[in-house]
Short mmCIF file of N, CA and C in Angstrom, two decimals:
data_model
loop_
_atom_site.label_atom_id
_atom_site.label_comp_id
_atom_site.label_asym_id
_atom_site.label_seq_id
_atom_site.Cartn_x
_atom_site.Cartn_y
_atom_site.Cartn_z
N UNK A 13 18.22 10.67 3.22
CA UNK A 13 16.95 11.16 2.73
C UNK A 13 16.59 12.46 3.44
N UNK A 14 15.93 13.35 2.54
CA UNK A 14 15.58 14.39 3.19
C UNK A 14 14.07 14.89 3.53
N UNK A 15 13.67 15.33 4.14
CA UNK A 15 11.77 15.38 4.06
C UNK A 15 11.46 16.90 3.68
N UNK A 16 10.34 16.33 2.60
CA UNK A 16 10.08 18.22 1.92
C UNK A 16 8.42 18.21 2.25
N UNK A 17 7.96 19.29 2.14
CA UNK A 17 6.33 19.18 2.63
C UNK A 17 6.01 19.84 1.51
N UNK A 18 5.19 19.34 1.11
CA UNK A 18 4.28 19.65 -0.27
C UNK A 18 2.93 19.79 0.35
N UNK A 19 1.90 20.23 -0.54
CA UNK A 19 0.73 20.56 -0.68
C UNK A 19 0.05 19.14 -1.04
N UNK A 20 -0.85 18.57 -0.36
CA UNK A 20 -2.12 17.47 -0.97
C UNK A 20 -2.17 17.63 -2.74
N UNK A 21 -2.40 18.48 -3.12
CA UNK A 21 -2.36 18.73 -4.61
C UNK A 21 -1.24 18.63 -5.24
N UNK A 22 -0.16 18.63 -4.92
CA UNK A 22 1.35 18.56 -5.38
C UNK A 22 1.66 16.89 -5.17
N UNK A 23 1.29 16.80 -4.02
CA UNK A 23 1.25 15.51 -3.84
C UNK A 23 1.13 14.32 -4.71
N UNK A 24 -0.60 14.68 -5.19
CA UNK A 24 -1.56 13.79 -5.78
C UNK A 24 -0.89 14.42 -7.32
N UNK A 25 -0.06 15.15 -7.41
CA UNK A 25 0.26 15.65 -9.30
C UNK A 25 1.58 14.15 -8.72
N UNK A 26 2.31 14.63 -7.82
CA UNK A 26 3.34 13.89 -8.36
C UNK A 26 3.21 11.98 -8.42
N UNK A 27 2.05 11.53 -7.65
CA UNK A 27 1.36 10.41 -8.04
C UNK A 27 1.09 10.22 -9.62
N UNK A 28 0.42 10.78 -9.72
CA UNK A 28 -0.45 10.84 -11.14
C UNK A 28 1.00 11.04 -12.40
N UNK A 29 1.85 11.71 -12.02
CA UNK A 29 3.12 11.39 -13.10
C UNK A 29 3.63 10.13 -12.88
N UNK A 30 3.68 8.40 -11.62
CA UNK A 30 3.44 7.54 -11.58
C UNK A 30 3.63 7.04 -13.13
N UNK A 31 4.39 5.95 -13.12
CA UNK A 31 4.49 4.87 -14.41
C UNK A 31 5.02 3.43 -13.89
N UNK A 32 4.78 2.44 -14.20
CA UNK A 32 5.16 1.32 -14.12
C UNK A 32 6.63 1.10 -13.75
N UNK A 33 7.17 0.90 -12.08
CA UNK A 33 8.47 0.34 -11.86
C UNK A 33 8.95 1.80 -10.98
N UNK A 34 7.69 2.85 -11.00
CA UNK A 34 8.01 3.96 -9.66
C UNK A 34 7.14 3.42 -8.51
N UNK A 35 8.46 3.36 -7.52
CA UNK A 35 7.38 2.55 -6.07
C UNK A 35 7.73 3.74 -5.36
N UNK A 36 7.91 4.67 -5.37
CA UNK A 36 8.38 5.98 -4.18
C UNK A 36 8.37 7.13 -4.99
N UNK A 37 8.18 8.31 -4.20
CA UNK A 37 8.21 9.60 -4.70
C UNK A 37 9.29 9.74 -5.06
N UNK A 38 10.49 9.79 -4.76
CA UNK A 38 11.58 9.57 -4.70
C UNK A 38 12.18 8.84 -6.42
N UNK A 39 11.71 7.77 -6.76
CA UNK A 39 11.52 7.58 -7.88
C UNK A 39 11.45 8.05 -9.06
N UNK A 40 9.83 8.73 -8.81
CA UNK A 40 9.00 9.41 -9.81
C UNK A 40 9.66 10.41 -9.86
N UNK A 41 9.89 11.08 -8.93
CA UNK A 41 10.65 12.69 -9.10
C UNK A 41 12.24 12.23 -9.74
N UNK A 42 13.34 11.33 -9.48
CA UNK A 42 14.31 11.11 -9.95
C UNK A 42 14.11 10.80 -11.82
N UNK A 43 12.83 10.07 -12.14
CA UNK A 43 12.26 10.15 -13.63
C UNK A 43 12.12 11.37 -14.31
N UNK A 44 11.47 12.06 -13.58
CA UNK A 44 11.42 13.38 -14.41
C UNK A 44 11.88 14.77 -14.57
N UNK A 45 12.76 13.93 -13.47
CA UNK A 45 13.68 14.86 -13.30
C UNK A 45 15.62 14.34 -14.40
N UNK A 46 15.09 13.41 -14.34
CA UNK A 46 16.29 12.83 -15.46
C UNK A 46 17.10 12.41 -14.62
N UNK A 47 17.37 11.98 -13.35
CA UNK A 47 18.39 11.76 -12.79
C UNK A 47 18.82 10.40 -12.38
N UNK A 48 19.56 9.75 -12.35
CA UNK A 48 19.80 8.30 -12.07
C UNK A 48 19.08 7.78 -11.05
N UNK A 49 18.51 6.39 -11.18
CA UNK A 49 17.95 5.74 -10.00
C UNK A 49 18.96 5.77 -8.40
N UNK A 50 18.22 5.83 -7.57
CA UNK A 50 18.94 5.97 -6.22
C UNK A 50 19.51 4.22 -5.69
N UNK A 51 20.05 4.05 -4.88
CA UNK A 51 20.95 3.04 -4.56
C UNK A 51 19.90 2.39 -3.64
N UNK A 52 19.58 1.39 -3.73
CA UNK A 52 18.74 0.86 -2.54
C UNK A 52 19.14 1.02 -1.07
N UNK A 53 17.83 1.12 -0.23
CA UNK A 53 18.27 1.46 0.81
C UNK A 53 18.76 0.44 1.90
N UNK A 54 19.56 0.31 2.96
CA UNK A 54 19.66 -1.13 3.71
C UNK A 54 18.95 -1.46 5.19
N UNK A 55 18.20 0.08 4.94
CA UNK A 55 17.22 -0.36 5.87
C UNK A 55 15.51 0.51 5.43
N UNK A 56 14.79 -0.77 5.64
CA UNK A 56 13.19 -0.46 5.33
C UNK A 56 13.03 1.18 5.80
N UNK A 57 12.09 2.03 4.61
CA UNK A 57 11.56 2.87 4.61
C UNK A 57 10.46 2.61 5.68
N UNK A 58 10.25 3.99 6.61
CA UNK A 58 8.62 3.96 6.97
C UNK A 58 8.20 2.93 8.14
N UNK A 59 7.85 3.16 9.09
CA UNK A 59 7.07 2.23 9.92
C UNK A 59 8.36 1.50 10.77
N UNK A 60 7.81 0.49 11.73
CA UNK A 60 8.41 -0.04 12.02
C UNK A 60 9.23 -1.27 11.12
N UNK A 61 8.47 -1.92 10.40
CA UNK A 61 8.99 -2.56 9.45
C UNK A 61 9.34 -2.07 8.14
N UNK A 62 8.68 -0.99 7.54
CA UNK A 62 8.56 -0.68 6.52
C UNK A 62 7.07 -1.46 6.20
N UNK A 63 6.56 -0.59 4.57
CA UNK A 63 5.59 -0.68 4.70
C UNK A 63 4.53 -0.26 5.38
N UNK A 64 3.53 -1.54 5.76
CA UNK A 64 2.36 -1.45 6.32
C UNK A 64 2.43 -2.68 7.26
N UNK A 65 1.77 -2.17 8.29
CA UNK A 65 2.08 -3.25 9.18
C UNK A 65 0.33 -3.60 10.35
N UNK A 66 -0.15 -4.42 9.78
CA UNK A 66 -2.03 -4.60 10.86
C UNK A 66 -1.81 -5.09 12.27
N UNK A 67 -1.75 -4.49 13.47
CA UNK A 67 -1.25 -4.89 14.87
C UNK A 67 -2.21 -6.08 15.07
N UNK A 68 -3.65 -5.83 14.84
CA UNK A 68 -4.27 -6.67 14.76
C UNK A 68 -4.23 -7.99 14.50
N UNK A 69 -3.59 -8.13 13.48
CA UNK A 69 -3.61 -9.69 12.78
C UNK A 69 -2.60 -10.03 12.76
N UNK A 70 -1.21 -8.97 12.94
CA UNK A 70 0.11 -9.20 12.97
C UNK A 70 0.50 -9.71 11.41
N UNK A 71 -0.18 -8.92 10.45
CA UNK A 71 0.07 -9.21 9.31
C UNK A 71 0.91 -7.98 8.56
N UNK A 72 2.13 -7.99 7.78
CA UNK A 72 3.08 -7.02 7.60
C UNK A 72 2.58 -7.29 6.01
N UNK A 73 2.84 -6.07 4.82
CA UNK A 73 2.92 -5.79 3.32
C UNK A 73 4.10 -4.46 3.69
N UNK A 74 5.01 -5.02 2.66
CA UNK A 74 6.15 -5.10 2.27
C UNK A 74 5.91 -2.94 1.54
N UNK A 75 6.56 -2.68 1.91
CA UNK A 75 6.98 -1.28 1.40
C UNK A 75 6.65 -1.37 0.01
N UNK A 76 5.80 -0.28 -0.53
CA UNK A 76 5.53 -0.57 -2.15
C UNK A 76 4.41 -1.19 -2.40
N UNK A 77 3.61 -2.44 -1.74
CA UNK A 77 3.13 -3.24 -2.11
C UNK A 77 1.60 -2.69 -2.17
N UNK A 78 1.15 -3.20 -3.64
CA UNK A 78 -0.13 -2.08 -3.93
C UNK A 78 -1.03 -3.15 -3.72
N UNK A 79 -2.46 -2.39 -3.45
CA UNK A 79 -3.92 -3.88 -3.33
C UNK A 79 -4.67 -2.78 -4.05
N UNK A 80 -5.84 -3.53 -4.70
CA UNK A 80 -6.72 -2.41 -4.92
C UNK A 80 -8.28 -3.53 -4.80
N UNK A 81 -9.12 -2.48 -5.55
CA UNK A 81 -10.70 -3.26 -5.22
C UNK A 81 -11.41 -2.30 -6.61
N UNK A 82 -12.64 -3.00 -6.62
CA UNK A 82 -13.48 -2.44 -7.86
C UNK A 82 -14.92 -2.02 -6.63
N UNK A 83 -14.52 -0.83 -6.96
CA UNK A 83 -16.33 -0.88 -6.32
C UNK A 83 -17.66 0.18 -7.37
N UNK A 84 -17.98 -0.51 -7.37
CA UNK A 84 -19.59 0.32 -8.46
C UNK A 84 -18.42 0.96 -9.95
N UNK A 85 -17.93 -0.41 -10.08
CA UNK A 85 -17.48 -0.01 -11.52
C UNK A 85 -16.22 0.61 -11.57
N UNK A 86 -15.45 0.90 -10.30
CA UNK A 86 -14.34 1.65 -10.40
C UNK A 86 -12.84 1.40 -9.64
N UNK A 87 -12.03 1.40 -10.54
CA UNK A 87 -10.88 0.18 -9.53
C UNK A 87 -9.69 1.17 -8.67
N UNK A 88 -10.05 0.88 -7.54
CA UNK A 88 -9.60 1.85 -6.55
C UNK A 88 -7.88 0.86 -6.01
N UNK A 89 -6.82 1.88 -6.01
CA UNK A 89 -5.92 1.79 -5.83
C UNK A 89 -5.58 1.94 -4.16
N UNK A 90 -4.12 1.16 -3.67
CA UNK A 90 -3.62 1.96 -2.16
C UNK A 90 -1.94 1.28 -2.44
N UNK A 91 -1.33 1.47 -1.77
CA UNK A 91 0.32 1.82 -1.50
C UNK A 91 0.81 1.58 -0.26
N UNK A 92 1.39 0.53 0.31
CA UNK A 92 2.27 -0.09 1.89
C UNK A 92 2.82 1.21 1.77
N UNK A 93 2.38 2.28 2.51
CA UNK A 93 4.20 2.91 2.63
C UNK A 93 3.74 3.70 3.96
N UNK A 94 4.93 3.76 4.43
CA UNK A 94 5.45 4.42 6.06
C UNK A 94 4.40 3.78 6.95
N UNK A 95 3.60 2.83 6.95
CA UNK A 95 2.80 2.59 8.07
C UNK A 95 1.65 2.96 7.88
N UNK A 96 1.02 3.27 6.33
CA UNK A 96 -0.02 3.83 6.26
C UNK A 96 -0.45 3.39 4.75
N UNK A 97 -1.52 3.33 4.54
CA UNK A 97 -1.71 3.22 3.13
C UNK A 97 -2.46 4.16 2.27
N UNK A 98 -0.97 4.82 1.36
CA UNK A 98 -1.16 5.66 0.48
C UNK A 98 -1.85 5.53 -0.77
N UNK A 99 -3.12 6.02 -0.99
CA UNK A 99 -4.16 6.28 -2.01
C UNK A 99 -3.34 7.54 -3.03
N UNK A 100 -2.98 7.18 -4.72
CA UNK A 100 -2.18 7.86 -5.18
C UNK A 100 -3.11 8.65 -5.77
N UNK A 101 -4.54 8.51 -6.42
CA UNK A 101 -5.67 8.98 -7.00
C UNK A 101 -6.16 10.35 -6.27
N UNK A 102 -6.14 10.58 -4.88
CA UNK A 102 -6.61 11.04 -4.16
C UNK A 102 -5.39 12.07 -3.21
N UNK A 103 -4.36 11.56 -3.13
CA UNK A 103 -3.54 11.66 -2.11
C UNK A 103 -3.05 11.32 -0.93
N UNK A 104 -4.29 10.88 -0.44
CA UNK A 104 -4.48 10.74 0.87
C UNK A 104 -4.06 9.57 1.27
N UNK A 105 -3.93 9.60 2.70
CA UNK A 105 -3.38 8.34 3.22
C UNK A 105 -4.43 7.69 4.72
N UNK A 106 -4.23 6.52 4.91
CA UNK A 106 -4.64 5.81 6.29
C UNK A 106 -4.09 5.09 6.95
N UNK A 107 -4.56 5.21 8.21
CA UNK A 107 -3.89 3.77 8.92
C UNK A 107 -4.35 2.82 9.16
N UNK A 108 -5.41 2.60 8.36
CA UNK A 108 -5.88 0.99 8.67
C UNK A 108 -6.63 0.64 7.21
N UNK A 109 -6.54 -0.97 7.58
CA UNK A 109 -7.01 -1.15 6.49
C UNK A 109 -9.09 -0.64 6.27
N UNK A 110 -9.29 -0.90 7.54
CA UNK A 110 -10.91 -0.15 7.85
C UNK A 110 -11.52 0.85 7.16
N UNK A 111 -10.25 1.98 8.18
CA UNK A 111 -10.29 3.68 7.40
C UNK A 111 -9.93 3.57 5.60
N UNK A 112 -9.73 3.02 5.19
CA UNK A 112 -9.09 2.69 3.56
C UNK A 112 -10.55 2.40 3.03
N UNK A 113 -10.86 1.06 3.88
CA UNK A 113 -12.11 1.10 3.00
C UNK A 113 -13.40 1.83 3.10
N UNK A 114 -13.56 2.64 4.02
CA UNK A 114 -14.40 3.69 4.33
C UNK A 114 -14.41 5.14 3.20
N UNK A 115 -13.03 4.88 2.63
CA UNK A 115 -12.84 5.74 2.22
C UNK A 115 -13.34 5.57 0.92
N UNK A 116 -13.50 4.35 0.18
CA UNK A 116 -14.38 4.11 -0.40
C UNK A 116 -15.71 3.87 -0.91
N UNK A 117 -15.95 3.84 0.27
CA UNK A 117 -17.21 3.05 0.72
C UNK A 117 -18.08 3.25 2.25
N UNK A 118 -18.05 4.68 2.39
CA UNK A 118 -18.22 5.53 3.17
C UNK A 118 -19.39 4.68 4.01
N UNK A 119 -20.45 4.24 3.42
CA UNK A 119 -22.00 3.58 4.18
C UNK A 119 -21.89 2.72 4.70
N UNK A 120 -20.83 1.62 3.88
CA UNK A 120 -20.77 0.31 4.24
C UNK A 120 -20.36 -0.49 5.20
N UNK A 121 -20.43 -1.37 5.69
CA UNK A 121 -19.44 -2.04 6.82
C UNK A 121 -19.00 -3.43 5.89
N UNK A 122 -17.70 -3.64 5.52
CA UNK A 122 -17.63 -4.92 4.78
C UNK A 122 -16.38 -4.95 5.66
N UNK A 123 -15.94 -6.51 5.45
CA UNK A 123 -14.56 -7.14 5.84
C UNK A 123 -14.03 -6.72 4.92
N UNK A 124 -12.51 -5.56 4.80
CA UNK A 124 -11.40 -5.49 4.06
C UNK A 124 -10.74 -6.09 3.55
N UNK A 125 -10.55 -7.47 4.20
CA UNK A 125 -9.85 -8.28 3.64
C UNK A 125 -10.33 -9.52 2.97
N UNK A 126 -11.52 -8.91 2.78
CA UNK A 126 -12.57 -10.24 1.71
C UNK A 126 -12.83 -8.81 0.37
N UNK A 127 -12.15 -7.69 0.36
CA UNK A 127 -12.33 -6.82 -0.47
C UNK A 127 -11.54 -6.25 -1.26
N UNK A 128 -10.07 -6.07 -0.79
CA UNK A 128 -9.17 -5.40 -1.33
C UNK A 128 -8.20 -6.61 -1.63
N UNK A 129 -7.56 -6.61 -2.92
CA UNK A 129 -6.77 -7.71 -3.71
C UNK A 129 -5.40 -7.50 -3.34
N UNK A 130 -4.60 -7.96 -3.97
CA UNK A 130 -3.05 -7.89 -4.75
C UNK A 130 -2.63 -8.83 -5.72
N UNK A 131 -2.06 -8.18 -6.53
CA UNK A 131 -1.62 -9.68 -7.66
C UNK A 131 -0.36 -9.62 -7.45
N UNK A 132 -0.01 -11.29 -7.65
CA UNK A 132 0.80 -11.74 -7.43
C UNK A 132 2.29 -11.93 -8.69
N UNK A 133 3.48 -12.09 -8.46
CA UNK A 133 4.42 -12.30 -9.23
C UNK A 133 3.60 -13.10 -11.01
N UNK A 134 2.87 -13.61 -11.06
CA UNK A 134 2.37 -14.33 -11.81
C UNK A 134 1.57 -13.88 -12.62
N UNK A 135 0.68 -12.84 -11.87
CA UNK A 135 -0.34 -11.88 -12.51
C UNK A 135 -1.63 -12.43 -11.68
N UNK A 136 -1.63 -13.46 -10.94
CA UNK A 136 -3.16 -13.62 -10.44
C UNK A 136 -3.41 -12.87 -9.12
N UNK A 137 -4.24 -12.59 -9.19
CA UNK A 137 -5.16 -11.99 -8.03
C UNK A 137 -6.00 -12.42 -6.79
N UNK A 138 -5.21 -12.44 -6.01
CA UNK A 138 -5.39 -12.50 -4.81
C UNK A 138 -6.28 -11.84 -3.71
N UNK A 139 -7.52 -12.36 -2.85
CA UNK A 139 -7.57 -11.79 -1.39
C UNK A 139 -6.76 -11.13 -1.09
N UNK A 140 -6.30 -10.13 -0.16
CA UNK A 140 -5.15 -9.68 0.98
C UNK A 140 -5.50 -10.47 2.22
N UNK A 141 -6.71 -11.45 2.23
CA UNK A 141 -6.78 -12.20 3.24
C UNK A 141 -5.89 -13.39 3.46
N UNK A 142 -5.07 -14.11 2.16
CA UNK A 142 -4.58 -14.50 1.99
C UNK A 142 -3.07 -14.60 2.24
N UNK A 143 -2.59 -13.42 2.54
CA UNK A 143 -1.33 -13.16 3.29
C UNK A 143 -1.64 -12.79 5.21
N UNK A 144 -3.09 -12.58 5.52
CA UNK A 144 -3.48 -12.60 6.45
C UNK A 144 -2.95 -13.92 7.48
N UNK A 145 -3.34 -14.88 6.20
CA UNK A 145 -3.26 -16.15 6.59
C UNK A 145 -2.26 -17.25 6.58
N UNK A 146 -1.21 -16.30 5.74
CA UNK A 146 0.30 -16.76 5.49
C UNK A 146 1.21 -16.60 6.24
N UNK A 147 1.96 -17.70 7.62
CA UNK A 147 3.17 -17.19 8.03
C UNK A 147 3.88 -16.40 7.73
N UNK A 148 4.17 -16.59 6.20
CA UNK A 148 5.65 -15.56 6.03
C UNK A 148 4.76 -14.17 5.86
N UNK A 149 3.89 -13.77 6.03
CA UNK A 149 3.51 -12.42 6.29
C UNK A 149 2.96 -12.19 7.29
N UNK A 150 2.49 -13.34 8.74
CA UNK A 150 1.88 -12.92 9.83
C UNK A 150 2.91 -13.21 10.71
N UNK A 151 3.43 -11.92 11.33
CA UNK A 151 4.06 -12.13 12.64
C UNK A 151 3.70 -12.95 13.69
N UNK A 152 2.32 -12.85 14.16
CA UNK A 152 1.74 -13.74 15.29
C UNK A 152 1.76 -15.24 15.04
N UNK A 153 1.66 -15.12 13.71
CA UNK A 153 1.53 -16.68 13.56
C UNK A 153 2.83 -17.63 13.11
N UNK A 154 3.63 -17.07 13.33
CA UNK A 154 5.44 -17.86 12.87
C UNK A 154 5.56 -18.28 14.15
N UNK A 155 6.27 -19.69 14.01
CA UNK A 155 6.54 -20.38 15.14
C UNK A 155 8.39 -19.79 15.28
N UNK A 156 8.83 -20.06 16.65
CA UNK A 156 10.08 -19.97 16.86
C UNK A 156 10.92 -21.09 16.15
N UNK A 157 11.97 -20.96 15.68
CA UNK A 157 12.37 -21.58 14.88
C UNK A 157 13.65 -22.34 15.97
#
């Protein structure tokens, strides 16, 4: 892989060309650009794990993995990737789930994880508190095997 630096605005264009089954820039640009899908990689993009990873709660989301929330009528998107969560609407990125929702919701003080969703293989919709609370996504909380 190679790293190119784009502009915030280049950025947020190449989001917004985004379609169903692009989880990486990398992707999207291989789509429209006509070129064959890339070979999976054998080791996690981004971060220490890949993804997104909360030191806090010792709770890991998986590279790719999108949550979003509705607030005053409007359904706000974010993106696991490199350790940060990428907002594709906007461009921008954070490192916590806090700063994410601030970014929404600039006044407020709410729990994030009684706010921001994910749906599941099934289509239902989920808390993200819910993998908070799930071994196989909380590091701290897996017993030694």
């Amino acid at each position: 892989m190679k790293t190119i630096i784009v502009s915030s605005d280049v950025f947020a264009a190449i989001w917004k060309a985004h379609r169903e089954g692009d989880e990486t820039e990398d992707a999207i640009l291989r789509r429209v650009f006509k070129l064959p899908p890339a070979p999976s990689p054998a080791t996690p993009i981004g971060g220490r794990m890949g993804g997104f990873y909360d030191e806090r709660s010792g709770t890991h989301f998986a590279e790719g993995m999108r949550i979003f929330r509705v607030y005053k009528g409007r359904k706000h998107e974010a993106i696991a990737e490199r350790d940060r969560w990428f907002v594709p609407s906007t461009g921008k990125s954070y490192h916590s789930l806090n700063k994410l929702s601030q970014s929404v919701n600039p006044s407020g003080t709410e729990n994030a994880w009684l706010t921001w969703k994910y749906t599941d293989e099934d289509g239902k919709d989920h808390f993200i508190d819910e993998k908070r609370r799930d071994p196989a996504h909380n590091i701290l909380s897996r017993r030694p095997e």
